[in-house]
Amino acid sequence: MGSVKAHTNVRESMIRRATTLLLTFGLVLAGTACSPQDNGTSTAEDLAKALGSHTVGELSFDKPAADVQKELTGLSESIGAVWPTVSVAGVAITDDTARVSLDYSWAIPNVAKPWTYTTGADMKRNGNDWTIAWTPEMVEPKLAAGDRFKLTTTHGVRAGILAADGEEIVKERPVKIVGINKDGLSDAEAETSAKALAALIDIDPEAYAAKVKAYGPVAFVDAITLRAEAFAALDPAKLDAVKGVLVTSATQPLAPSRTFAQALLGSVHEATAEDIEKSKGKVVAGQVVGSGGLQASFDAQLAGTPGVTISAVAATTATPATSTPTASTATNDAGIPADAASPPAKTLFSVDPTDGKDVKTTLLTGLQSAAEDALAEVKTPSSIVVMRPSTGAILASANGPDSAGYNTAFLGQYAPGSTFKIATSLGLLRQGMTPSSTVNCTPQFTADGKKFFNAPGYAPEATGEISLTTAVAHSCNTAFVSQFENLSQEKLADAAGALGIGMENDLGLAAFTGSVPRDSAGTEHAASMIGQGKVQVSPLNMATMMSTVVKGSAVVPRLVDGYDGKAKAAEGAALTAKEAADLRTLMRAVVTEGYLNILGELPGPGAIGKTGTAEYGNDVPPRTHSWVIAAQGDIAVAVFVEDGDLGAVTGGPLAKTILAAAAGK
């Protein structure tokens, strides 16, 4: 019995072992069934992702991944931020090999259509995975080992800014280049001459002497480039007395004068690192870009479209036939000597540049120069704006030298003073008044507890019960303030809007279009009646208001020919022809019997206008802005001087000068 039992136990143990082996084998087979071999698609997608991010990651190549990464990094670094997106177009498998088709799309700055092409990559099955055969051709078909991408940008001809007659404002003009010719001078003589010349032309003597010293012994060292007229103003005897002085003639792209329409035109300069960074790839080193004014706001139009070439160049090149590399020869990644001569670049993609297109302005160069000349001696920020009412064309916009490059004409925000009485008059006309309606002009008037006075020297014969026309002609403050309860602030704002103050309009340059509060009350509302309080305008606003009165309907200012400013009128009913005619009657009286009688001396059509003196600051007596708006025929002008006398005293002569200069233009 014992023998039979032992035999049974041995048999059961063998059965259990066999069952375990069968279960284990089944599990292996089941595991294999759950992990099918990659058909190449997954690896191809990973390859596309790696090429698009130029990071190889965990991919398996037929050479060390570090070497592949080094080549890929070299390609991407050499072309900056420009790099393509890569996608899989297809995977074709033959036995244990696969051919992957890759679609490339490059979005290149300043190029409208992307650069696209297809490449291929070979893979070989490695168990359940794939090994990729690395070659630069999978990035671009013409690339060879050791090549690098090179991106070159070329630029067309930058266009010009034109005057209204089509003539280029900035063009080649004669200049004189003044400097020291070191040939034949000792070091001591060169230093003495440099300092003497610097003092004569008003530049830093120490800086120029250092520049002269740094140049070679026979060099010509330029000190300054002068316009012909500026050079002619130098004392020739003093210039000749400087040993080694040399003057050469040349031309440079210049405006008619150094300050000509500076705030409008802007300038150009070679792109800085900041320009390049802000452009996000659209601006490159060496590119000329606009700075301020129209040069900046129309930079894209003026510059045109850059040309772009992407080429393949060898990082280092093929060995000359007479040279044999040795173990000690420095080589590149492809095993080519580092000092080898460069072969021609292979062009991979190219787009030609397009020249810029001119920006034609409405400016008249002669009138612009006349306006700048008129302001040349004004010792405070100032401006003159000249417009053609029939078209809204800005014929001139000048800022005085003390504006220091700031566009006072467009951006200044000032109380308009009594020039705003034209808007107040329109509001009163809309309340039923006429030019002959009676108002009371008293020496003073108290509104909501505040006393208002007329200007010093106000004509006593124009006091008492006077017509609205006389009140405008003599600019009686109290007559207008006394109407503050009869003309609401909202209706006053509507009247100003009908004359163009507060309109929305894009000139192509930043401009302040004026502001008249609608909620001013009490004393502030009373002050608004005479252009004080919180009423703010720019000289451009006032030229627009004057133009609107002349034309008899809304005038939209224009600076760039053909540019749509998408103007939107301010709130309030539009000006009617009858209202405009009444306003012209009031403004004509300012010339015939009021403070602008100086304009009565002008030949031609009768001039109209209005003076303005706006108090500001906390000084006692207060400082004043000086204003004049005037028109004759189809010319309207606004004159502004930040710190001036009465409008008629400071602005009157300037307005007369400009209207005379504009006659017939």
Tab-separated table of C-alpha atoms in Angstrom, residues 180-435:
chain	number	residue	atom	x	y	z
A	180	ILE	CA	40.954	117.572	-40.530
A	181	ASN	CA	43.379	115.991	-42.987
A	182	LYS	CA	46.135	114.533	-40.784
A	183	ASP	CA	48.562	114.079	-43.679
A	184	GLY	CA	51.653	116.170	-42.894
A	185	LEU	CA	50.543	117.103	-39.360
A	186	SER	CA	52.343	116.107	-36.202
A	187	ASP	CA	50.293	114.607	-33.388
A	188	ALA	CA	50.441	117.893	-31.507
A	189	GLU	CA	49.389	119.895	-34.585
A	190	ALA	CA	46.531	117.503	-35.294
A	191	GLU	CA	45.241	117.882	-31.733
A	192	THR	CA	45.501	121.679	-31.838
A	193	SER	CA	43.708	121.837	-35.199
A	194	ALA	CA	40.987	119.448	-34.039
A	195	LYS	CA	40.165	121.574	-31.002
A	196	ALA	CA	40.240	124.796	-33.022
A	197	LEU	CA	37.889	123.399	-35.673
A	198	ALA	CA	35.557	121.966	-33.036
A	199	ALA	CA	35.269	125.365	-31.356
A	200	LEU	CA	34.521	127.014	-34.695
A	201	ILE	CA	31.711	124.621	-35.650
A	202	ASP	CA	30.421	124.221	-32.075
A	203	ILE	CA	31.053	120.542	-31.366
A	204	ASP	CA	32.781	118.906	-28.376
A	205	PRO	CA	36.532	119.753	-28.732
A	206	GLU	CA	37.776	116.920	-26.497
A	207	ALA	CA	35.659	114.286	-28.206
A	208	TYR	CA	36.717	115.392	-31.685
A	209	ALA	CA	40.396	115.598	-30.678
A	210	ALA	CA	40.166	112.016	-29.399
A	211	LYS	CA	38.580	110.938	-32.674
A	212	VAL	CA	41.367	112.590	-34.680
A	213	LYS	CA	44.011	110.925	-32.512
A	214	ALA	CA	42.454	107.489	-33.026
A	215	TYR	CA	42.661	107.715	-36.833
A	216	GLY	CA	45.727	106.851	-38.894
A	217	PRO	CA	48.559	109.342	-39.621
A	218	VAL	CA	47.323	110.302	-43.112
A	219	ALA	CA	43.555	110.005	-42.552
A	220	PHE	CA	40.814	112.548	-43.214
A	221	VAL	CA	38.731	112.764	-40.039
A	222	ASP	CA	35.273	114.232	-40.596
A	223	ALA	CA	33.987	116.608	-37.935
A	224	ILE	CA	30.582	117.700	-39.207
A	225	THR	CA	28.351	117.579	-42.261
A	226	LEU	CA	26.698	120.899	-43.018
A	227	ARG	CA	23.991	121.997	-45.393
A	228	ALA	CA	25.231	124.413	-48.010
A	229	GLU	CA	23.594	127.383	-46.296
A	230	ALA	CA	25.027	126.425	-42.887
A	231	PHE	CA	28.502	126.093	-44.365
A	232	ALA	CA	28.169	129.487	-46.049
A	233	ALA	CA	27.488	131.024	-42.619
A	234	LEU	CA	30.940	129.992	-41.332
A	235	ASP	CA	33.712	132.611	-41.260
A	236	PRO	CA	35.976	131.541	-44.173
A	237	ALA	CA	39.010	133.335	-42.749
A	238	LYS	CA	38.746	131.527	-39.407
A	239	LEU	CA	38.178	128.222	-41.198
A	240	ASP	CA	41.247	128.667	-43.408
A	241	ALA	CA	43.327	129.506	-40.340
A	242	VAL	CA	42.891	125.967	-39.008
A	243	LYS	CA	45.911	123.972	-40.150
A	244	GLY	CA	44.965	120.823	-42.045
A	245	VAL	CA	41.289	121.728	-42.446
A	246	LEU	CA	39.656	120.022	-45.429
A	247	VAL	CA	36.193	120.530	-46.900
A	248	THR	CA	34.662	118.064	-49.340
A	249	SER	CA	31.397	118.274	-51.259
A	250	ALA	CA	28.736	115.568	-51.234
A	251	THR	CA	24.987	115.033	-51.250
A	252	GLN	CA	22.694	113.551	-48.625
A	253	PRO	CA	18.953	112.830	-48.449
A	254	LEU	CA	17.635	115.889	-46.620
A	255	ALA	CA	14.459	117.901	-46.121
A	256	PRO	CA	14.458	121.516	-47.359
A	257	SER	CA	15.729	122.675	-43.948
A	258	ARG	CA	17.056	121.056	-40.795
A	259	THR	CA	13.776	121.559	-38.944
A	260	PHE	CA	11.385	121.278	-41.890
A	261	ALA	CA	8.155	119.604	-40.709
A	262	GLN	CA	10.285	117.610	-38.292
A	263	ALA	CA	7.423	116.511	-36.061
A	264	LEU	CA	5.347	115.466	-39.078
A	265	LEU	CA	7.968	113.719	-41.159
A	266	GLY	CA	9.983	111.953	-38.462
A	267	SER	CA	13.338	110.458	-39.394
A	268	VAL	CA	14.993	107.151	-40.290
A	269	HIS	CA	17.767	105.190	-38.643
A	270	GLU	CA	19.433	101.818	-38.838
A	271	ALA	CA	17.526	99.288	-36.763
A	272	THR	CA	18.663	98.980	-33.167
A	273	ALA	CA	18.571	95.841	-31.050
A	274	GLU	CA	15.385	97.190	-29.459
A	275	ASP	CA	13.759	97.704	-32.870
A	276	ILE	CA	14.614	94.145	-33.866
A	277	GLU	CA	13.291	92.665	-30.619
A	278	LYS	CA	10.004	94.588	-30.784
A	279	SER	CA	9.393	93.572	-34.400
A	280	LYS	CA	9.297	89.834	-33.563
A	281	GLY	CA	11.384	88.931	-36.584
A	282	LYS	CA	10.046	91.484	-39.057
A	283	VAL	CA	13.041	93.821	-38.651
A	284	VAL	CA	16.607	92.583	-39.080
A	285	ALA	CA	20.057	94.034	-38.463
A	286	GLY	CA	21.060	96.586	-41.098
A	287	GLN	CA	17.484	97.497	-41.978
A	288	VAL	CA	16.501	101.169	-42.111
A	289	VAL	CA	13.368	101.929	-40.085
A	290	GLY	CA	11.256	104.991	-39.464
A	291	SER	CA	11.406	106.885	-36.203
A	292	GLY	CA	8.524	109.187	-35.306
A	293	GLY	CA	6.149	111.034	-37.600
A	294	LEU	CA	5.080	109.681	-40.969
A	295	GLN	CA	8.340	107.740	-41.333
A	296	ALA	CA	7.226	105.552	-38.429
A	297	SER	CA	3.465	105.386	-38.962
A	298	PHE	CA	3.850	104.552	-42.675
A	299	ASP	CA	7.056	102.559	-42.248
A	300	ALA	CA	5.690	99.396	-43.877
A	301	GLN	CA	4.538	101.284	-46.980
A	302	LEU	CA	7.747	103.296	-47.283
A	303	ALA	CA	10.037	100.318	-46.692
A	304	GLY	CA	8.324	97.909	-49.065
A	305	THR	CA	8.754	94.170	-48.593
A	306	PRO	CA	12.211	92.759	-47.789
A	307	GLY	CA	13.672	90.040	-49.942
A	308	VAL	CA	14.632	86.804	-48.205
A	309	THR	CA	17.090	84.111	-49.255
A	310	ILE	CA	17.658	80.894	-47.333
A	311	SER	CA	20.768	79.084	-48.457
A	312	ALA	CA	22.927	76.165	-47.393
A	313	VAL	CA	26.538	76.969	-46.609
A	314	ALA	CA	29.288	74.731	-45.326
A	315	ALA	CA	30.245	75.367	-41.732
A	316	THR	CA	33.805	74.731	-42.936
A	317	THR	CA	34.591	73.538	-46.411
A	318	ALA	CA	36.221	71.009	-48.653
A	319	THR	CA	39.962	70.502	-48.383
A	320	PRO	CA	42.026	72.086	-51.203
A	321	ALA	CA	43.581	69.546	-53.577
A	322	THR	CA	47.080	70.405	-52.364
A	323	SER	CA	46.232	69.780	-48.723
A	324	THR	CA	45.922	66.500	-46.883
A	325	PRO	CA	44.292	66.382	-43.451
A	326	THR	CA	46.458	65.014	-40.667
A	327	ALA	CA	45.663	63.858	-37.188
A	328	SER	CA	46.497	67.316	-35.872
A	329	THR	CA	44.295	69.204	-38.371
A	330	ALA	CA	41.219	70.900	-36.812
A	331	THR	CA	38.063	69.607	-38.466
A	332	ASN	CA	34.358	70.341	-38.390
A	333	ASP	CA	31.500	67.941	-37.631
A	334	ALA	CA	31.820	66.417	-41.089
A	335	GLY	CA	35.574	65.813	-40.719
A	336	ILE	CA	36.530	68.756	-42.980
A	337	PRO	CA	39.498	70.993	-42.037
A	338	ALA	CA	38.370	74.161	-40.272
A	339	ASP	CA	40.630	76.442	-42.339
A	340	ALA	CA	39.356	75.221	-45.733
A	341	ALA	CA	38.045	77.667	-48.343
A	342	SER	CA	34.260	78.179	-48.517
A	343	PRO	CA	32.385	76.727	-51.506
A	344	PRO	CA	29.484	78.621	-53.082
A	345	ALA	CA	26.275	78.718	-51.087
A	346	LYS	CA	23.348	76.646	-52.358
A	347	THR	CA	20.172	78.690	-52.663
A	348	LEU	CA	17.254	76.796	-51.154
A	349	PHE	CA	14.547	79.472	-51.170
A	350	SER	CA	14.424	83.058	-52.384
A	351	VAL	CA	11.923	85.930	-52.603
A	352	ASP	CA	12.912	89.217	-54.217
A	353	PRO	CA	12.417	92.490	-52.329
A	354	THR	CA	9.827	95.030	-53.449
A	355	ASP	CA	10.480	98.756	-53.331
A	356	GLY	CA	8.478	100.958	-51.002
A	357	LYS	CA	5.637	103.196	-52.128
A	358	ASP	CA	5.705	106.964	-51.705
A	359	VAL	CA	3.563	108.699	-49.102
A	360	LYS	CA	2.095	111.833	-50.624
A	361	THR	CA	1.174	114.547	-48.161
A	362	THR	CA	-0.990	117.625	-48.540
A	363	LEU	CA	1.874	119.932	-47.503
A	364	LEU	CA	2.998	122.892	-49.574
A	365	THR	CA	6.753	123.165	-49.033
A	366	GLY	CA	6.898	126.928	-49.563
A	367	LEU	CA	4.094	127.573	-47.099
A	368	GLN	CA	5.559	125.118	-44.575
A	369	SER	CA	8.873	126.955	-44.730
A	370	ALA	CA	7.111	130.320	-44.371
A	371	ALA	CA	5.299	129.098	-41.248
A	372	GLU	CA	8.518	127.820	-39.707
A	373	ASP	CA	10.316	131.058	-40.520
A	374	ALA	CA	7.502	133.033	-38.887
A	375	LEU	CA	7.963	131.079	-35.636
A	376	ALA	CA	11.761	131.061	-35.694
A	377	GLU	CA	12.146	133.821	-33.080
A	378	VAL	CA	9.287	132.795	-30.778
A	379	LYS	CA	10.809	131.905	-27.397
A	380	THR	CA	8.108	129.526	-26.172
A	381	PRO	CA	6.338	126.451	-27.576
A	382	SER	CA	4.253	127.574	-30.527
A	383	SER	CA	2.629	126.408	-33.720
A	384	ILE	CA	0.891	127.465	-36.920
A	385	VAL	CA	-1.543	125.215	-38.783
A	386	VAL	CA	-2.781	126.148	-42.261
A	387	MET	CA	-5.703	124.335	-43.916
A	388	ARG	CA	-7.693	124.506	-47.110
A	389	PRO	CA	-11.355	124.562	-46.015
A	390	SER	CA	-12.737	123.245	-49.308
A	391	THR	CA	-10.813	119.948	-48.997
A	392	GLY	CA	-9.556	119.750	-45.409
A	393	ALA	CA	-5.982	119.516	-46.708
A	394	ILE	CA	-3.368	120.530	-44.140
A	395	LEU	CA	-1.098	122.824	-46.161
A	396	ALA	CA	1.380	123.535	-43.382
A	397	SER	CA	1.871	122.503	-39.763
A	398	ALA	CA	4.829	124.176	-38.119
A	399	ASN	CA	6.103	124.120	-34.556
A	400	GLY	CA	8.430	126.731	-33.126
A	401	PRO	CA	11.975	125.883	-32.030
A	402	ASP	CA	10.982	125.920	-28.350
A	403	SER	CA	8.559	123.065	-28.971
A	404	ALA	CA	11.824	121.090	-29.048
A	405	GLY	CA	10.603	118.510	-31.554
A	406	TYR	CA	7.218	118.011	-29.860
A	407	ASN	CA	4.248	118.188	-32.200
A	408	THR	CA	2.509	121.062	-30.434
A	409	ALA	CA	0.263	121.622	-33.450
A	410	PHE	CA	-1.298	118.153	-33.290
A	411	LEU	CA	-0.808	117.030	-29.705
A	412	GLY	CA	-0.990	120.221	-27.647
A	413	GLN	CA	-3.903	120.383	-25.212
A	414	TYR	CA	-4.713	123.950	-24.262
A	415	ALA	CA	-7.611	126.159	-23.203
A	416	PRO	CA	-8.693	128.031	-26.359
A	417	GLY	CA	-9.742	131.213	-24.590
A	418	SER	CA	-11.850	133.665	-26.561
A	419	THR	CA	-11.433	131.844	-29.876
A	420	PHE	CA	-13.963	129.427	-28.388
A	421	LYS	CA	-16.539	132.229	-28.350
A	422	ILE	CA	-17.276	131.202	-31.948
A	423	ALA	CA	-18.600	127.874	-30.618
A	424	THR	CA	-20.476	129.731	-27.863
A	425	SER	CA	-21.925	132.092	-30.483
A	426	LEU	CA	-23.177	129.104	-32.471
A	427	GLY	CA	-24.852	127.788	-29.333
A	428	LEU	CA	-26.534	131.170	-28.778
A	429	LEU	CA	-27.631	131.346	-32.425
A	430	ARG	CA	-29.262	127.974	-31.929
A	431	GLN	CA	-31.086	129.429	-28.908
A	432	GLY	CA	-32.695	132.007	-31.196
A	433	MET	CA	-30.188	134.834	-31.218
A	434	THR	CA	-28.959	136.595	-34.365
A	435	PRO	CA	-25.808	138.643	-35.024
